[in-house]
Amino acid sequence: MTQLSKVKVLPGFNFWIVGIAVGLIALHLTLTLKANNLDLLSTSLVFWAAVSSLVWDKKNQLRTESGIFSTFLGASLLTSVLLKSASVPGNDIFLRFSPFISALSLALLVSGAKGLKQYWQELLLLGFISIPQGLVHRFLDLSLLTAKFSASLLSGLGFSVARQGIFITLPTAKVEVASGCSGVNGMLQLLGLSLLFLFMFPQTNRKQKIFLPFLAVFIAFIVNGIRVAILTLLVANSNSEAFDYWHLGTGSQIFPLIGVFIFGLFCWFFILRKPAKTQLKSEG
């Protein structure tokens, strides 16, 4: 009974798994690129690379024994991903769920249900991608808070500004801060990157593990608030071409990059460089 209920993973099987994993990653990125979902594409590239690195670092410590049920379930999930990928209608929500389902299917094939805990970090990261942004907007609307911050920023810079709810009013324009402009997407992106950083660099202490996610959300909120203030000024100056560029065009991608850059600088100067400084002091 024991031999029938367990499936030993043969050495050659690992090469097949690596090949399948590479194929699934390439398939997902290709479909995301085809759907022209640049936000998801950039996030997926970073998260897939991080997950691959995490698994590779502990490949020799992984439990590689799967049960018959786990093998069947993993194969079924893998098949469903491949079948769905063959008929994805453009920018489908499946593109968000597919990385998590793909990773789960491979983990079941290699290590079974009992071995899933070995991959909790990788599954958590890919599960983070799966969060539908539209669903988050339903439960978390920061439009009012964003409008308050942007209006206060403009007032502090000397502009004659008034605010009524989510509407920011200048002498020549009135702008509504919709839920899509509240910065939730950017906060989710930086929050995910903060988790990725904590997993990739486990030398962080408990305070840093708690502080970094909050810092990521704070940075994203501030950067987006500045963006909304700039967009309000563009509307007030009747510069529709510049507004379209910074609101929905290529310029809209620059502000999230600024947030990532600021967060990266903080992690580099206040976390990654500290061990090196400590070592130099001890040697002196």
Coordinates of N, CA and C in Angstrom, one line a residue, residues 196-280:
L196 N 8.8 40.5 -1.8 CA 9.9 39.9 -2.6 C 11.3 40.2 -2.0
F197 N 11.5 41.4 -1.7 CA 12.8 41.8 -1.1 C 13.0 41.0 0.2
L198 N 12.0 40.9 1.1 CA 12.1 40.2 2.4 C 12.5 38.8 2.2
F199 N 11.9 38.1 1.1 CA 12.2 36.7 0.9 C 13.6 36.5 0.2
M200 N 14.0 37.5 -0.6 CA 15.3 37.4 -1.3 C 16.4 37.7 -0.4
F201 N 16.2 38.5 0.6 CA 17.2 39.0 1.6 C 16.7 38.7 3.0
P202 N 16.8 37.5 3.4 CA 16.3 37.1 4.8 C 17.1 37.6 5.9
Q203 N 18.2 38.4 5.7 CA 18.9 38.9 6.8 C 18.2 40.0 7.5
T204 N 17.1 40.5 7.0 CA 16.4 41.6 7.6 C 15.8 41.1 9.0
N205 N 15.8 42.1 9.9 CA 15.3 41.7 11.3 C 13.8 41.9 11.4
R206 N 13.3 41.6 12.5 CA 11.8 41.6 12.7 C 11.2 43.0 12.4
K207 N 11.9 44.0 13.0 CA 11.4 45.4 12.8 C 11.3 45.8 11.3
Q208 N 12.4 45.4 10.6 CA 12.4 45.7 9.1 C 11.4 44.9 8.4
K209 N 11.1 43.7 8.8 CA 10.1 42.9 8.1 C 8.7 43.5 8.3
I210 N 8.5 44.2 9.4 CA 7.2 44.8 9.7 C 7.1 46.2 9.0
F211 N 8.3 46.9 9.0 CA 8.3 48.3 8.5 C 8.3 48.4 7.0
L212 N 9.0 47.5 6.3 CA 9.2 47.6 4.9 C 7.8 47.6 4.1
P213 N 6.9 46.7 4.4 CA 5.6 46.7 3.7 C 4.9 48.0 3.9
F214 N 4.9 48.6 5.1 CA 4.2 49.8 5.3 C 4.9 51.0 4.6
L215 N 6.2 50.9 4.6 CA 7.0 52.0 3.8 C 6.7 51.9 2.3
A216 N 6.6 50.7 1.8 CA 6.3 50.5 0.4 C 4.9 51.2 0.0
V217 N 3.9 50.9 0.8 CA 2.6 51.5 0.6 C 2.6 53.0 0.7
F218 N 3.3 53.5 1.7 CA 3.4 54.9 2.0 C 4.1 55.6 0.8
I219 N 5.2 55.1 0.3 CA 5.9 55.7 -0.9 C 5.0 55.7 -2.1
A220 N 4.3 54.6 -2.3 CA 3.4 54.6 -3.5 C 2.3 55.6 -3.4
F221 N 1.8 55.8 -2.2 CA 0.7 56.8 -2.0 C 1.2 58.2 -2.2
I222 N 2.4 58.5 -1.7 CA 2.9 59.9 -1.8 C 3.2 60.2 -3.3
V223 N 3.8 59.2 -4.0 CA 4.2 59.4 -5.4 C 2.9 59.6 -6.2
N224 N 1.9 58.8 -6.0 CA 0.6 59.0 -6.7 C -0.1 60.3 -6.4
G225 N 0.0 60.7 -5.1 CA -0.6 62.0 -4.8 C 0.1 63.1 -5.5
I226 N 1.4 63.1 -5.7 CA 2.1 64.1 -6.5 C 1.7 64.0 -7.9
R227 N 1.5 62.8 -8.4 CA 1.0 62.6 -9.8 C -0.4 63.3 -10.0
V228 N -1.3 63.0 -9.1 CA -2.6 63.6 -9.2 C -2.5 65.2 -9.2
A229 N -1.7 65.7 -8.3 CA -1.5 67.2 -8.3 C -1.0 67.7 -9.6
I230 N 0.0 67.0 -10.2 CA 0.5 67.5 -11.5 C -0.6 67.4 -12.6
L231 N -1.4 66.3 -12.6 CA -2.5 66.2 -13.6 C -3.5 67.3 -13.4
T232 N -3.8 67.6 -12.1 CA -4.7 68.7 -11.9 C -4.2 70.0 -12.5
L233 N -2.9 70.3 -12.3 CA -2.4 71.5 -12.9 C -2.4 71.5 -14.4
L234 N -2.2 70.3 -15.0 CA -2.3 70.2 -16.5 C -3.7 70.5 -17.0
V235 N -4.7 70.0 -16.3 CA -6.1 70.3 -16.6 C -6.4 71.8 -16.5
A236 N -5.9 72.4 -15.4 CA -6.1 73.8 -15.2 C -5.5 74.7 -16.3
N237 N -4.4 74.2 -16.9 CA -3.7 74.9 -17.9 C -4.2 74.5 -19.3
S238 N -5.2 73.7 -19.4 CA -5.8 73.3 -20.6 C -4.8 72.6 -21.5
N239 N -3.9 71.8 -20.9 CA -2.9 71.1 -21.7 C -3.3 69.7 -21.8
S240 N -4.3 69.4 -22.7 CA -4.9 68.1 -22.8 C -3.9 67.1 -23.4
E241 N -3.0 67.5 -24.2 CA -2.0 66.5 -24.8 C -1.1 66.0 -23.7
A242 N -0.6 66.9 -22.9 CA 0.3 66.5 -21.8 C -0.5 65.7 -20.7
F243 N -1.7 66.1 -20.5 CA -2.6 65.3 -19.6 C -2.8 63.9 -20.0
D244 N -3.1 63.7 -21.3 CA -3.3 62.3 -21.8 C -2.0 61.5 -21.7
Y245 N -0.8 62.2 -21.9 CA 0.5 61.5 -21.9 C 0.8 61.0 -20.4
W246 N 0.5 61.9 -19.5 CA 0.9 61.5 -18.1 C -0.3 60.7 -17.4
H247 N -1.5 60.8 -17.9 CA -2.6 60.1 -17.3 C -2.7 58.6 -17.8
L248 N -2.7 58.5 -19.1 CA -2.9 57.1 -19.7 C -1.8 56.7 -20.7
G249 N -1.0 57.6 -21.1 CA 0.1 57.3 -22.0 C 1.3 56.7 -21.4
T250 N 2.4 56.9 -22.1 CA 3.7 56.3 -21.6 C 4.1 57.0 -20.3
G251 N 3.8 58.2 -20.1 CA 4.2 58.9 -18.9 C 3.6 58.3 -17.6
S252 N 2.4 57.7 -17.8 CA 1.8 57.1 -16.6 C 2.6 56.0 -16.0
Q253 N 3.5 55.4 -16.8 CA 4.4 54.3 -16.3 C 5.6 54.8 -15.5
I254 N 5.8 56.1 -15.7 CA 7.1 56.7 -15.1 C 6.9 56.8 -13.5
F255 N 5.7 57.2 -13.1 CA 5.5 57.4 -11.6 C 5.7 56.1 -10.8
P256 N 5.1 55.0 -11.3 CA 5.4 53.7 -10.6 C 6.9 53.4 -10.5
L257 N 7.6 53.7 -11.6 CA 9.0 53.4 -11.6 C 9.8 54.3 -10.6
I258 N 9.3 55.6 -10.5 CA 9.9 56.4 -9.5 C 9.7 55.9 -8.1
G259 N 8.5 55.3 -7.8 CA 8.2 54.7 -6.5 C 9.1 53.5 -6.3
V260 N 9.3 52.7 -7.3 CA 10.2 51.5 -7.2 C 11.6 52.0 -6.9
F261 N 12.0 53.0 -7.6 CA 13.4 53.6 -7.5 C 13.6 54.1 -6.0
I262 N 12.7 54.8 -5.5 CA 12.8 55.4 -4.1 C 12.9 54.2 -3.1
F263 N 12.0 53.2 -3.3 CA 12.0 52.1 -2.4 C 13.3 51.3 -2.5
G264 N 13.8 51.2 -3.7 CA 15.1 50.5 -3.9 C 16.2 51.2 -3.2
L265 N 16.2 52.5 -3.3 CA 17.3 53.3 -2.7 C 17.3 53.1 -1.2
F266 N 16.1 53.1 -0.6 CA 16.0 53.0 0.8 C 16.5 51.6 1.2
C267 N 16.1 50.6 0.5 CA 16.5 49.2 0.9 C 18.0 49.1 0.7
W268 N 18.6 49.7 -0.3 CA 20.0 49.6 -0.5 C 20.8 50.3 0.6
F269 N 20.5 51.6 0.9 CA 21.3 52.4 1.9 C 21.0 52.0 3.3
F270 N 19.8 51.6 3.7 CA 19.5 51.4 5.1 C 19.4 49.9 5.5
I271 N 19.5 49.0 4.5 CA 19.4 47.6 4.9 C 20.6 46.8 4.3
L272 N 20.7 46.9 3.0 CA 21.8 46.0 2.3 C 23.2 46.5 2.7
R273 N 23.4 47.8 2.9 CA 24.7 48.3 3.1 C 25.1 48.2 4.6
K274 N 24.2 48.0 5.5 CA 24.5 47.9 6.9 C 25.4 46.8 7.3
P275 N 25.2 45.5 6.8 CA 26.1 44.5 7.1 C 27.6 44.7 6.7
A276 N 27.7 45.4 5.5 CA 29.1 45.7 5.1 C 29.8 46.7 6.0
K277 N 29.0 47.7 6.4 CA 29.6 48.7 7.3 C 30.0 48.1 8.6
T278 N 29.1 47.2 9.1 CA 29.4 46.5 10.4 C 30.7 45.7 10.3
Q279 N 30.8 45.0 9.1 CA 32.0 44.1 9.0 C 33.3 45.0 8.9
L280 N 33.2 46.1 8.3 CA 34.4 47.0 8.2 C 34.8 47.5 9.6

